[in-house]
Amino acid sequence: MKYEFYIAKTHLKSRGGVFKRVIAWISIVGICIGVAALVIVMSVMNGLHIDLRDKILKATPDIMVLKFHNEPIDNYTTLQKKIEETAGVVKASPYIFTKTMIKGKKNRIDGIMVRGEIEPPDVKNNIIWGEYNTGENGIVLGKNLADILGVFIRDTITLYGFPYAKSLSLFNLKAKSFLVRGIFDIGLYDFNSSLAYTNLSLLQDLFLFGDKVTGIEVEIDNIDNADKIAKSIEKNIGYPYYVTSWKELNTNLFEALALEKFTMFVLLTLVIVVAAFNIIATLLMTVIGKTKEIGILLSIGASPSSIKKIFIFQGLIMGIIGTSMGVAIGWTACKLLSKYQFIKIPADVYNISTLPVAMQLPDFLIVSVATICISLLASLYPAWRASRLEPVEAIRYE
């Protein structure tokens, strides 16, 4: 063990003045609180990010293949096979996704998005009443949309469609009755209040699409690689098609979440910076209290750089102790939050009833390294002051 590190530990363990010990522990506790708050908040932000992503993916395909100018796709079977040849693609399915008017018992609503599928989408796992059944004029509605329309299971609603390539005239308006077979809740009001699912062939008939669709939805093996796989698909199929991923569709939303997480990181780091000022105060008091000892070390051959190291080590030790305590407390709190979910929040406001928590190793590492670096920076000035002492004057210091 280098003697500089040994002396630094001795200074921290020494029974100096009560005030100096209190300031030292305030520094350590301040760092501990700051680190714990940071890892908890960042883990909650991660949880919210993942929860929102999962909810969006229940109603949004991993990747969508569309035709330029919103033209319908007529050769979708051939296109579907070509897409499925791309690495990372699990399957591809045609769909129709269009705006329409819908009429229930209470209201008629414009601008509702209705989706026609061949295979049941992920929303089938979020049915809260009835079942996902779009056969025989069946339709599945979002919970809030059903409330607005005043309908429930086995009630009848009417969809209105403007046949494709016709003018938007009431004379071209078609109407078709559907039976409500299921009601879903994916936890996002925007989707629950404006989305309905039915069979692909029913929408093809209502909008006179014939054997055409509006797009191909693609399921992939890793949603984090959506942008990369989307580019590969676009390269394979070429013009007149374009490909977009769930990430691209929700870029602004997730960039806002990332910015919010970064802002919280900066604000809570200020708590650690304040604690670092206490480290400066503690080390400066140590320099004053140990002036004679510093002079003796210099007189027997210790270099100014060795004196610097003593106080830098002292600041680092305080930072590492505070960081370790904060990480331990933050990790424990996150585990308890995740397991027992004892913090309740209004589900009707936030669409979640408890705080979601997702701990990620990079966040813990970033917080720990940043805190230790701040502690290191805080120790530089006191270390510099100590190294500037003149040996003779320091020994005579009272």
CSV table of C-alpha atoms in Angstrom, one decimal:
chain,number,residue,atom,x,y,z
A,1,MET,CA,0.0,0.0,0.0
A,2,LYS,CA,1.4,3.4,-0.9
A,3,TYR,CA,2.1,5.6,2.1
A,4,GLU,CA,-0.1,8.4,0.6
A,5,PHE,CA,-3.1,6.2,0.6
A,6,TYR,CA,-2.3,5.0,4.1
A,7,ILE,CA,-2.0,8.5,5.5
A,8,ALA,CA,-5.3,9.5,3.7
A,9,LYS,CA,-7.1,6.7,5.5
A,10,THR,CA,-5.5,7.7,8.8
A,11,HIS,CA,-6.7,11.2,8.4
A,12,LEU,CA,-10.3,10.0,7.8
A,13,LYS,CA,-10.2,7.7,10.8
A,14,SER,CA,-8.4,10.2,13.2
A,15,ARG,CA,-10.5,11.6,16.0
A,16,GLY,CA,-10.1,15.2,15.0
A,17,GLY,CA,-12.5,18.0,15.9
A,18,VAL,CA,-16.2,17.1,16.2
A,19,PHE,CA,-17.1,19.8,13.7
A,20,LYS,CA,-14.7,18.4,11.1
A,21,ARG,CA,-16.1,14.9,11.5
A,22,VAL,CA,-19.7,16.1,11.2
A,23,ILE,CA,-18.8,18.0,8.0
A,24,ALA,CA,-17.1,14.9,6.6
A,25,TRP,CA,-20.2,12.8,7.3
A,26,ILE,CA,-22.5,15.4,5.9
A,27,SER,CA,-20.4,15.2,2.7
A,28,ILE,CA,-20.7,11.4,2.5
A,29,VAL,CA,-24.4,11.4,3.4
A,30,GLY,CA,-25.1,14.2,0.8
A,31,ILE,CA,-23.4,12.1,-1.9
A,32,CYS,CA,-25.3,9.0,-0.7
A,33,ILE,CA,-28.6,10.8,-1.0
A,34,GLY,CA,-27.8,12.3,-4.4
A,35,VAL,CA,-26.7,9.0,-5.8
A,36,ALA,CA,-29.7,7.1,-4.4
A,37,ALA,CA,-32.1,9.7,-5.8
A,38,LEU,CA,-30.4,9.6,-9.2
A,39,VAL,CA,-30.5,5.8,-9.6
A,40,ILE,CA,-34.1,5.6,-8.4
A,41,VAL,CA,-35.3,8.4,-10.7
A,42,MET,CA,-33.4,7.1,-13.7
A,43,SER,CA,-34.8,3.6,-13.1
A,44,VAL,CA,-38.3,4.9,-12.8
A,45,MET,CA,-37.8,6.9,-16.1
A,46,ASN,CA,-36.6,3.6,-17.7
A,47,GLY,CA,-39.7,1.9,-16.5
A,48,LEU,CA,-42.0,4.5,-17.9
A,49,HIS,CA,-40.1,4.4,-21.2
A,50,ILE,CA,-40.4,0.6,-21.5
A,51,ASP,CA,-44.1,0.7,-20.3
A,52,LEU,CA,-45.0,3.3,-22.9
A,53,ARG,CA,-43.0,1.5,-25.6
A,54,ASP,CA,-44.8,-1.8,-24.9
A,55,LYS,CA,-48.2,-0.1,-24.9
A,56,ILE,CA,-47.5,1.6,-28.2
A,57,LEU,CA,-46.3,-1.7,-29.8
A,58,LYS,CA,-49.6,-3.4,-28.9
A,59,ALA,CA,-51.4,-1.1,-31.4
A,60,THR,CA,-48.5,-0.3,-33.7
A,61,PRO,CA,-46.6,-2.7,-36.0
A,62,ASP,CA,-42.9,-3.2,-35.5
A,63,ILE,CA,-42.4,-2.1,-39.1
A,64,MET,CA,-44.9,-0.9,-41.8
A,65,VAL,CA,-44.5,-1.2,-45.5
A,66,LEU,CA,-46.5,1.4,-47.4
A,67,LYS,CA,-46.8,2.7,-51.0
A,68,PHE,CA,-45.9,6.3,-51.9
A,69,HIS,CA,-48.8,8.8,-52.3
A,70,ASN,CA,-50.9,6.5,-50.0
A,71,GLU,CA,-51.7,4.3,-52.9
A,72,PRO,CA,-53.2,0.9,-52.1
A,73,ILE,CA,-51.0,-2.2,-52.6
A,74,ASP,CA,-52.4,-4.7,-55.1
A,75,ASN,CA,-49.6,-7.3,-55.3
A,76,TYR,CA,-49.3,-7.7,-51.6
A,77,THR,CA,-48.9,-11.6,-51.6
A,78,THR,CA,-45.7,-11.3,-53.7
A,79,LEU,CA,-44.5,-8.4,-51.7
A,80,GLN,CA,-45.3,-10.2,-48.4
A,81,LYS,CA,-43.1,-13.1,-49.5
A,82,LYS,CA,-40.2,-10.8,-50.5
A,83,ILE,CA,-40.4,-9.0,-47.1
A,84,GLU,CA,-40.3,-12.3,-45.2
A,85,GLU,CA,-37.0,-13.2,-46.9
A,86,THR,CA,-35.3,-10.3,-45.1
A,87,ALA,CA,-33.1,-11.3,-42.1
A,88,GLY,CA,-34.7,-10.5,-38.8
A,89,VAL,CA,-38.3,-10.7,-40.1
A,90,VAL,CA,-40.6,-13.2,-38.3
A,91,LYS,CA,-43.7,-12.6,-40.5
A,92,ALA,CA,-45.5,-10.1,-42.7
A,93,SER,CA,-49.2,-9.5,-42.8
A,94,PRO,CA,-51.4,-7.3,-45.0
A,95,TYR,CA,-53.8,-4.8,-43.4
A,96,ILE,CA,-56.1,-1.9,-44.1
A,97,PHE,CA,-55.8,1.1,-41.8
A,98,THR,CA,-58.1,4.0,-42.6
A,99,LYS,CA,-60.3,6.8,-41.1
A,100,THR,CA,-64.0,6.4,-41.0
A,101,MET,CA,-67.2,7.5,-39.2
A,102,ILE,CA,-68.7,5.3,-36.6
A,103,LYS,CA,-72.2,5.4,-35.0
A,104,GLY,CA,-73.3,3.8,-31.8
A,105,LYS,CA,-76.2,4.2,-29.4
A,106,LYS,CA,-75.2,7.6,-28.1
A,107,ASN,CA,-73.0,9.3,-30.7
A,108,ARG,CA,-71.7,9.4,-34.2
A,109,ILE,CA,-67.9,10.1,-34.3
A,110,ASP,CA,-65.8,11.2,-37.2
A,111,GLY,CA,-62.1,10.4,-37.6
A,112,ILE,CA,-62.0,7.0,-36.0
A,113,MET,CA,-59.2,4.8,-37.2
A,114,VAL,CA,-60.4,1.3,-38.1
A,115,ARG,CA,-57.9,-1.5,-38.8
A,116,GLY,CA,-58.6,-4.6,-40.8
A,117,GLU,CA,-56.4,-7.6,-40.1
A,118,ILE,CA,-56.1,-11.2,-41.3
A,119,GLU,CA,-54.4,-12.4,-38.1
A,120,PRO,CA,-55.2,-11.2,-34.6
A,121,PRO,CA,-52.9,-8.4,-33.5
A,122,ASP,CA,-51.2,-8.1,-30.1
A,123,VAL,CA,-54.2,-6.2,-28.8
A,124,LYS,CA,-55.9,-9.6,-28.5
A,125,ASN,CA,-54.0,-10.0,-25.2
A,126,ASN,CA,-55.6,-6.9,-23.8
A,127,ILE,CA,-59.3,-7.8,-24.2
A,128,ILE,CA,-61.1,-6.8,-21.0
A,129,TRP,CA,-64.7,-7.8,-22.1
A,130,GLY,CA,-65.7,-10.3,-24.7
A,131,GLU,CA,-63.2,-11.8,-27.0
A,132,TYR,CA,-61.1,-10.9,-30.1
A,133,ASN,CA,-63.5,-12.2,-32.8
A,134,THR,CA,-63.9,-10.3,-36.1
A,135,GLY,CA,-65.7,-13.1,-38.0
A,136,GLU,CA,-69.3,-12.6,-39.2
A,137,ASN,CA,-69.2,-8.8,-39.1
A,138,GLY,CA,-67.5,-8.7,-35.7
A,139,ILE,CA,-65.6,-5.7,-34.5
A,140,VAL,CA,-63.4,-5.0,-31.5
A,141,LEU,CA,-63.4,-1.5,-29.9
A,142,GLY,CA,-61.2,0.4,-27.5
A,143,LYS,CA,-62.6,0.8,-24.0
A,144,ASN,CA,-63.0,4.6,-24.2
A,145,LEU,CA,-64.4,4.5,-27.7
A,146,ALA,CA,-67.1,2.0,-26.5
A,147,ASP,CA,-68.0,4.4,-23.6
A,148,ILE,CA,-68.3,7.4,-25.9
A,149,LEU,CA,-70.5,5.4,-28.3
A,150,GLY,CA,-72.5,3.9,-25.4
A,151,VAL,CA,-72.1,0.4,-26.6
A,152,PHE,CA,-71.1,-2.9,-25.0
A,153,ILE,CA,-70.6,-6.5,-26.0
A,154,ARG,CA,-73.2,-7.8,-28.5
A,155,ASP,CA,-74.4,-4.2,-29.3
A,156,THR,CA,-74.5,-3.1,-33.0
A,157,ILE,CA,-72.6,-0.2,-34.4
A,158,THR,CA,-72.4,1.3,-37.9
A,159,LEU,CA,-69.3,2.0,-39.9
A,160,TYR,CA,-69.4,4.5,-42.7
A,161,GLY,CA,-66.8,4.3,-45.5
A,162,PHE,CA,-66.1,6.4,-48.6
A,163,PRO,CA,-65.2,4.0,-51.4
A,164,TYR,CA,-61.6,4.3,-52.4
A,165,ALA,CA,-60.9,6.6,-55.4
A,166,LYS,CA,-64.3,8.3,-55.1
A,167,SER,CA,-65.0,11.9,-54.2
A,168,LEU,CA,-65.8,12.5,-50.6
A,169,SER,CA,-69.5,13.0,-51.3
A,170,LEU,CA,-72.4,11.8,-49.2
A,171,PHE,CA,-73.7,10.1,-52.3
A,172,ASN,CA,-70.7,7.8,-52.3
A,173,LEU,CA,-71.0,7.0,-48.6
A,174,LYS,CA,-71.4,3.3,-47.7
A,175,ALA,CA,-72.7,2.0,-44.4
A,176,LYS,CA,-72.2,-1.4,-42.8
A,177,SER,CA,-73.4,-2.8,-39.5
A,178,PHE,CA,-71.0,-4.5,-37.1
A,179,LEU,CA,-71.5,-6.5,-33.9
A,180,VAL,CA,-69.3,-5.6,-31.0
A,181,ARG,CA,-67.5,-8.8,-30.0
A,182,GLY,CA,-64.7,-7.4,-27.8
A,183,ILE,CA,-63.5,-4.4,-25.9
A,184,PHE,CA,-59.8,-3.8,-25.3
A,185,ASP,CA,-57.7,-1.6,-23.0
A,186,ILE,CA,-54.0,-1.1,-23.8
A,187,GLY,CA,-53.5,1.6,-21.3
A,188,LEU,CA,-53.2,4.6,-23.6
A,189,TYR,CA,-56.3,6.9,-24.0
A,190,ASP,CA,-55.4,8.0,-27.5
A,191,PHE,CA,-55.6,4.4,-28.8
A,192,ASN,CA,-58.5,3.3,-26.5
A,193,SER,CA,-60.6,6.2,-27.7
A,194,SER,CA,-60.0,6.2,-31.5
A,195,LEU,CA,-59.1,2.6,-32.6
A,196,ALA,CA,-61.2,-0.3,-33.8
A,197,TYR,CA,-60.3,-3.7,-35.3
A,198,THR,CA,-62.2,-5.9,-37.7
A,199,ASN,CA,-61.6,-8.4,-40.5
A,200,LEU,CA,-59.6,-7.4,-43.5
A,201,SER,CA,-62.1,-8.7,-46.0
A,202,LEU,CA,-64.9,-6.7,-44.3
A,203,LEU,CA,-63.1,-3.4,-44.8
A,204,GLN,CA,-62.1,-4.3,-48.4
A,205,ASP,CA,-65.8,-4.7,-49.1
A,206,LEU,CA,-66.8,-1.5,-47.2
A,207,PHE,CA,-64.3,0.7,-49.0
A,208,LEU,CA,-64.4,-1.1,-52.3
A,209,PHE,CA,-60.7,-1.9,-52.1
A,210,GLY,CA,-61.1,-5.1,-54.0
A,211,ASP,CA,-58.1,-7.3,-53.4
A,212,LYS,CA,-55.9,-4.4,-52.3
A,213,VAL,CA,-54.6,-3.3,-48.9
A,214,THR,CA,-53.1,-0.1,-47.5
A,215,GLY,CA,-49.9,-1.7,-46.1
A,216,ILE,CA,-48.0,-4.7,-44.9
A,217,GLU,CA,-47.2,-4.9,-41.2
A,218,VAL,CA,-43.9,-6.7,-40.2
A,219,GLU,CA,-43.1,-8.5,-37.0
A,220,ILE,CA,-39.4,-8.8,-36.2
A,221,ASP,CA,-37.3,-10.8,-33.8
A,222,ASN,CA,-35.8,-7.8,-32.0
A,223,ILE,CA,-37.7,-4.5,-31.7
A,224,ASP,CA,-34.5,-2.6,-30.9
A,225,ASN,CA,-33.2,-3.4,-34.4
A,226,ALA,CA,-36.4,-2.0,-36.1
A,227,ASP,CA,-34.6,0.8,-37.9
A,228,LYS,CA,-31.8,-1.5,-39.2
A,229,ILE,CA,-34.3,-4.1,-40.4
A,230,ALA,CA,-36.5,-1.5,-42.0
A,231,LYS,CA,-33.6,-0.2,-44.1
A,232,SER,CA,-32.9,-3.8,-45.2
A,233,ILE,CA,-36.5,-4.3,-46.3
A,234,GLU,CA,-36.6,-1.0,-48.1
A,235,LYS,CA,-33.5,-2.0,-50.0
A,236,ASN,CA,-34.9,-5.4,-50.9
A,237,ILE,CA,-38.3,-4.2,-52.2
A,238,GLY,CA,-37.3,-0.8,-53.6
A,239,TYR,CA,-39.6,1.8,-55.2
A,240,PRO,CA,-42.6,2.5,-55.1
A,241,TYR,CA,-42.6,1.4,-51.5
A,242,TYR,CA,-41.3,3.0,-48.4
A,243,VAL,CA,-40.7,1.4,-45.0
A,244,THR,CA,-41.1,3.0,-41.5
A,245,SER,CA,-40.5,1.5,-38.1
A,246,TRP,CA,-42.2,2.0,-34.7
A,247,LYS,CA,-39.2,4.1,-33.6
A,248,GLU,CA,-39.5,6.4,-36.5
A,249,LEU,CA,-43.2,6.9,-36.0
A,250,ASN,CA,-42.7,7.8,-32.3
A,251,THR,CA,-39.3,9.6,-32.6
A,252,ASN,CA,-40.5,12.9,-31.0
A,253,LEU,CA,-42.2,11.1,-28.1
A,254,PHE,CA,-39.1,9.0,-27.1
A,255,GLU,CA,-36.7,11.9,-27.7
A,256,ALA,CA,-38.8,14.0,-25.2
A,257,LEU,CA,-38.6,11.1,-22.7
A,258,ALA,CA,-34.8,10.9,-23.2
A,259,LEU,CA,-34.5,14.7,-22.7
A,260,GLU,CA,-36.6,14.5,-19.6
A,261,LYS,CA,-34.4,11.7,-18.2
A,262,PHE,CA,-31.2,13.8,-19.0
A,263,THR,CA,-32.7,16.9,-17.3
A,264,MET,CA,-33.5,14.9,-14.2
A,265,PHE,CA,-29.9,13.6,-14.2
A,266,VAL,CA,-28.5,17.1,-14.4
A,267,LEU,CA,-30.8,18.5,-11.7
A,268,LEU,CA,-30.1,15.7,-9.2
A,269,THR,CA,-26.4,15.8,-9.9
A,270,LEU,CA,-26.5,19.3,-8.3
A,271,VAL,CA,-27.2,17.5,-5.0
A,272,ILE,CA,-24.0,15.7,-5.4
A,273,VAL,CA,-22.2,18.9,-6.4
A,274,VAL,CA,-23.4,20.6,-3.2
A,275,ALA,CA,-22.1,17.6,-1.2
A,276,ALA,CA,-18.8,18.0,-3.1
A,277,PHE,CA,-18.5,21.5,-1.6
A,278,ASN,CA,-18.6,19.9,1.8
A,279,ILE,CA,-15.7,17.7,0.7
A,280,ILE,CA,-13.7,20.8,-0.2
A,281,ALA,CA,-14.5,22.3,3.3
A,282,THR,CA,-13.5,19.1,5.0
A,283,LEU,CA,-10.2,18.8,3.2
A,284,LEU,CA,-9.4,22.5,3.7
A,285,MET,CA,-10.0,22.1,7.5
A,286,THR,CA,-7.8,19.0,7.4
A,287,VAL,CA,-5.0,21.0,5.6
A,288,ILE,CA,-5.2,23.6,8.3
A,289,GLY,CA,-5.4,21.1,11.2
A,290,LYS,CA,-2.5,19.0,9.8
A,291,THR,CA,-0.3,21.8,8.7
A,292,LYS,CA,2.6,20.8,11.0
A,293,GLU,CA,2.4,17.2,9.9
A,294,ILE,CA,2.5,18.3,6.3
A,295,GLY,CA,5.6,20.3,7.0
A,296,ILE,CA,7.3,17.4,8.6
A,297,LEU,CA,6.5,15.1,5.6
A,298,LEU,CA,7.9,17.7,3.3
A,299,SER,CA,11.0,18.2,5.4
A,300,ILE,CA,11.8,14.4,5.4
A,301,GLY,CA,11.6,14.2,1.6
A,302,ALA,CA,8.0,13.9,0.7
A,303,SER,CA,7.4,15.6,-2.7
A,304,PRO,CA,4.6,18.2,-3.2
A,305,SER,CA,2.9,15.7,-5.6
A,306,SER,CA,2.8,13.1,-2.8
A,307,ILE,CA,1.1,15.6,-0.5
A,308,LYS,CA,-1.4,16.2,-3.3
A,309,LYS,CA,-2.1,12.5,-3.6
A,310,ILE,CA,-2.8,12.3,0.2
A,311,PHE,CA,-5.7,14.7,-0.1
A,312,ILE,CA,-6.9,13.5,-3.5
A,313,PHE,CA,-7.1,10.0,-2.0
A,314,GLN,CA,-9.0,11.4,1.0
A,315,GLY,CA,-11.5,13.0,-1.3
A,316,LEU,CA,-11.8,9.9,-3.4
A,317,ILE,CA,-12.4,7.7,-0.4
A,318,MET,CA,-15.2,9.9,0.8
A,319,GLY,CA,-16.7,9.9,-2.7
A,320,ILE,CA,-16.4,6.1,-3.0
A,321,ILE,CA,-18.0,5.5,0.4
A,322,GLY,CA,-20.9,7.9,-0.4
A,323,THR,CA,-21.4,6.4,-3.9
A,324,SER,CA,-21.3,2.8,-2.6
A,325,MET,CA,-23.9,3.6,0.1
A,326,GLY,CA,-26.1,5.5,-2.5
A,327,VAL,CA,-26.0,2.7,-5.0
A,328,ALA,CA,-26.8,0.1,-2.4
A,329,ILE,CA,-29.8,2.2,-1.1
A,330,GLY,CA,-31.0,3.0,-4.6
A,331,TRP,CA,-30.7,-0.6,-5.7
A,332,THR,CA,-32.6,-1.8,-2.6
A,333,ALA,CA,-35.3,0.9,-3.1
A,334,CYS,CA,-35.8,-0.1,-6.7
A,335,LYS,CA,-36.1,-3.8,-5.9
A,336,LEU,CA,-38.7,-3.0,-3.2
A,337,LEU,CA,-40.6,-0.7,-5.6
A,338,SER,CA,-40.6,-3.4,-8.3
A,339,LYS,CA,-41.6,-6.2,-6.0
A,340,TYR,CA,-44.2,-4.6,-3.6
A,341,GLN,CA,-45.4,-1.7,-5.7
A,342,PHE,CA,-46.3,0.3,-2.6
A,343,ILE,CA,-46.4,3.7,-4.3
A,344,LYS,CA,-49.8,4.1,-5.9
A,345,ILE,CA,-50.7,6.7,-8.5
A,346,PRO,CA,-54.0,7.6,-10.1
A,347,ALA,CA,-54.6,5.2,-12.9
A,348,ASP,CA,-57.2,7.3,-14.6
A,349,VAL,CA,-54.6,10.2,-15.0
A,350,TYR,CA,-51.4,8.3,-15.8
A,351,ASN,CA,-52.8,5.0,-17.2
A,352,ILE,CA,-50.6,3.1,-14.7
A,353,SER,CA,-51.5,2.3,-11.1
A,354,THR,CA,-47.9,2.0,-9.8
A,355,LEU,CA,-44.5,3.3,-10.6
A,356,PRO,CA,-42.8,1.0,-13.2
A,357,VAL,CA,-39.1,0.4,-12.4
A,358,ALA,CA,-36.4,-0.9,-14.8
A,359,MET,CA,-32.8,-0.9,-13.5
A,360,GLN,CA,-30.1,-0.7,-16.1
A,361,LEU,CA,-26.4,-1.3,-15.5
A,362,PRO,CA,-25.2,1.6,-17.7
A,363,ASP,CA,-27.2,4.1,-15.6
A,364,PHE,CA,-25.6,2.8,-12.3
A,365,LEU,CA,-22.2,3.0,-13.9
A,366,ILE,CA,-22.7,6.5,-15.3
A,367,VAL,CA,-23.9,7.8,-11.9
A,368,SER,CA,-21.1,6.1,-10.0
A,369,VAL,CA,-18.3,7.3,-12.3
A,370,ALA,CA,-19.8,10.8,-12.5
A,371,THR,CA,-20.0,11.0,-8.7
A,372,ILE,CA,-16.4,9.8,-8.1
A,373,CYS,CA,-15.2,12.2,-10.8
A,374,ILE,CA,-17.0,15.1,-9.0
A,375,SER,CA,-15.4,14.0,-5.7
A,376,LEU,CA,-12.0,13.9,-7.4
A,377,LEU,CA,-12.4,17.4,-8.7
A,378,ALA,CA,-13.5,18.6,-5.3
A,379,SER,CA,-10.3,17.4,-3.8
A,380,LEU,CA,-8.0,19.1,-6.3
A,381,TYR,CA,-8.0,22.6,-4.7
A,382,PRO,CA,-7.4,21.5,-1.1
A,383,ALA,CA,-4.6,19.1,-2.4
A,384,TRP,CA,-3.0,22.0,-4.3
A,385,ARG,CA,-3.2,24.2,-1.2
A,386,ALA,CA,-1.5,21.5,0.9
A,387,SER,CA,1.3,21.0,-1.7
A,388,ARG,CA,2.1,24.7,-1.7
A,389,LEU,CA,3.0,24.9,2.0
A,390,GLU,CA,6.6,25.8,2.9
A,391,PRO,CA,8.2,23.1,5.1
A,392,VAL,CA,9.8,25.5,7.7
A,393,GLU,CA,6.7,27.7,8.0
A,394,ALA,CA,4.4,24.7,8.2
A,395,ILE,CA,6.5,23.1,11.1
A,396,ARG,CA,6.4,26.4,13.0
A,397,TYR,CA,2.6,26.7,12.4
A,398,GLU,CA,0.5,26.7,15.6
